[in-house]
Amino acid sequence: MTIWFRTHYEGEDLWLYFEADDEGWATRHVEVRGKDSRPVTAASLEEVLHLRDHADLAAMGRYERHYGVLAEAALDGWQDQPQAAEISAEEFESLWVEARRILGASG
């Protein structure tokens, strides 16, 4: 079952938003800076796997510079993180679309 949630990384003042699969791995990941609400990451597992299987390291590097790096560990224990909360699929999708629009325009 897919779950959507957010946490806050206080050290960097980043809001982290995740769409996670039933095994607790990120399928999509958005990071937003707290001070100006600017997205800095909007990465997708599907896209990363496609690049891994069909492109070269240079293409993966371009993707990561443009959209950031997808969380690469199971997201167990997210409930114990600062300001953690489940969010709706609609809220995540809205954040995703906006982050991709902004990051897409900056690349």
XYZ file of C-alpha atoms in Angstrom:
107
model
C 0.000 0.000 0.000
C 1.377 3.386 -0.973
C 1.793 5.990 1.744
C 2.571 9.687 1.529
C 4.231 11.583 4.362
C 6.458 14.475 5.280
C 9.261 15.075 7.751
C 11.467 18.046 8.540
C 15.257 17.949 8.401
C 16.038 20.666 10.922
C 19.793 20.844 10.273
C 19.216 22.010 6.695
C 15.717 23.484 7.183
C 14.321 21.151 4.541
C 10.847 19.676 4.304
C 11.047 16.143 2.920
C 7.972 14.683 1.242
C 7.823 11.027 0.267
C 5.657 8.656 -1.662
C 6.633 5.206 -0.373
C 5.707 1.733 -1.532
C 4.415 -1.085 0.665
C 7.982 -2.112 1.521
C 8.877 1.365 2.783
C 11.041 2.490 -0.156
C 10.683 5.897 -1.771
C 9.017 5.877 -5.169
C 9.020 9.672 -5.406
C 10.754 12.235 -3.209
C 10.407 16.015 -2.976
C 12.527 18.342 -0.832
C 11.544 21.957 -0.204
C 13.726 24.573 1.506
C 11.957 25.988 4.526
C 13.236 29.554 4.280
C 11.868 30.287 0.798
C 9.684 27.248 0.014
C 11.800 26.501 -3.069
C 11.972 22.870 -4.200
C 15.466 21.429 -4.433
C 14.630 17.769 -5.171
C 11.891 16.029 -7.137
C 13.236 12.569 -7.959
C 11.409 9.453 -9.111
C 12.411 5.799 -8.700
C 10.869 4.949 -12.067
C 13.014 7.569 -13.808
C 16.172 6.567 -11.948
C 15.674 2.893 -12.829
C 15.024 3.789 -16.462
C 18.253 5.782 -16.617
C 20.179 2.999 -14.890
C 18.925 0.451 -17.410
C 18.912 2.524 -20.609
C 21.383 5.392 -20.283
C 24.917 6.088 -19.162
C 26.471 7.587 -16.040
C 26.545 11.036 -17.632
C 22.750 10.955 -18.089
C 22.298 9.881 -14.470
C 24.564 12.716 -13.351
C 22.531 15.242 -15.341
C 19.309 13.897 -13.809
C 20.678 14.151 -10.267
C 21.985 17.690 -10.812
C 18.609 18.695 -12.210
C 16.156 16.798 -9.974
C 18.282 15.758 -6.999
C 18.948 12.326 -5.561
C 16.213 9.890 -4.632
C 16.286 8.575 -1.062
C 18.216 5.309 -1.258
C 17.300 3.604 2.011
C 14.145 2.161 3.470
C 12.135 4.865 5.167
C 11.444 2.886 8.338
C 10.925 4.984 11.444
C 9.817 8.092 9.594
C 7.061 8.552 12.182
C 9.725 9.387 14.791
C 11.260 12.198 12.732
C 10.644 15.891 13.533
C 7.210 17.153 12.459
C 6.422 13.849 10.737
C 2.889 13.432 9.437
C 1.003 11.506 6.818
C -0.266 13.642 3.972
C -2.846 12.940 1.300
C -2.024 11.657 -2.160
C -3.511 14.884 -3.529
C -1.235 17.057 -1.381
C 1.822 15.093 -2.482
C 0.793 15.225 -6.139
C 0.323 18.987 -5.954
C 3.807 19.402 -4.426
C 5.282 17.032 -7.015
C 3.795 18.879 -9.979
C 4.940 22.268 -8.651
C 8.453 21.030 -7.821
C 8.861 19.457 -11.254
C 7.581 22.630 -12.926
C 10.081 24.812 -11.033
C 13.042 22.449 -11.369
C 12.197 21.816 -15.020
C 12.211 25.547 -15.722
C 15.582 25.983 -14.010
C 17.337 23.354 -16.123
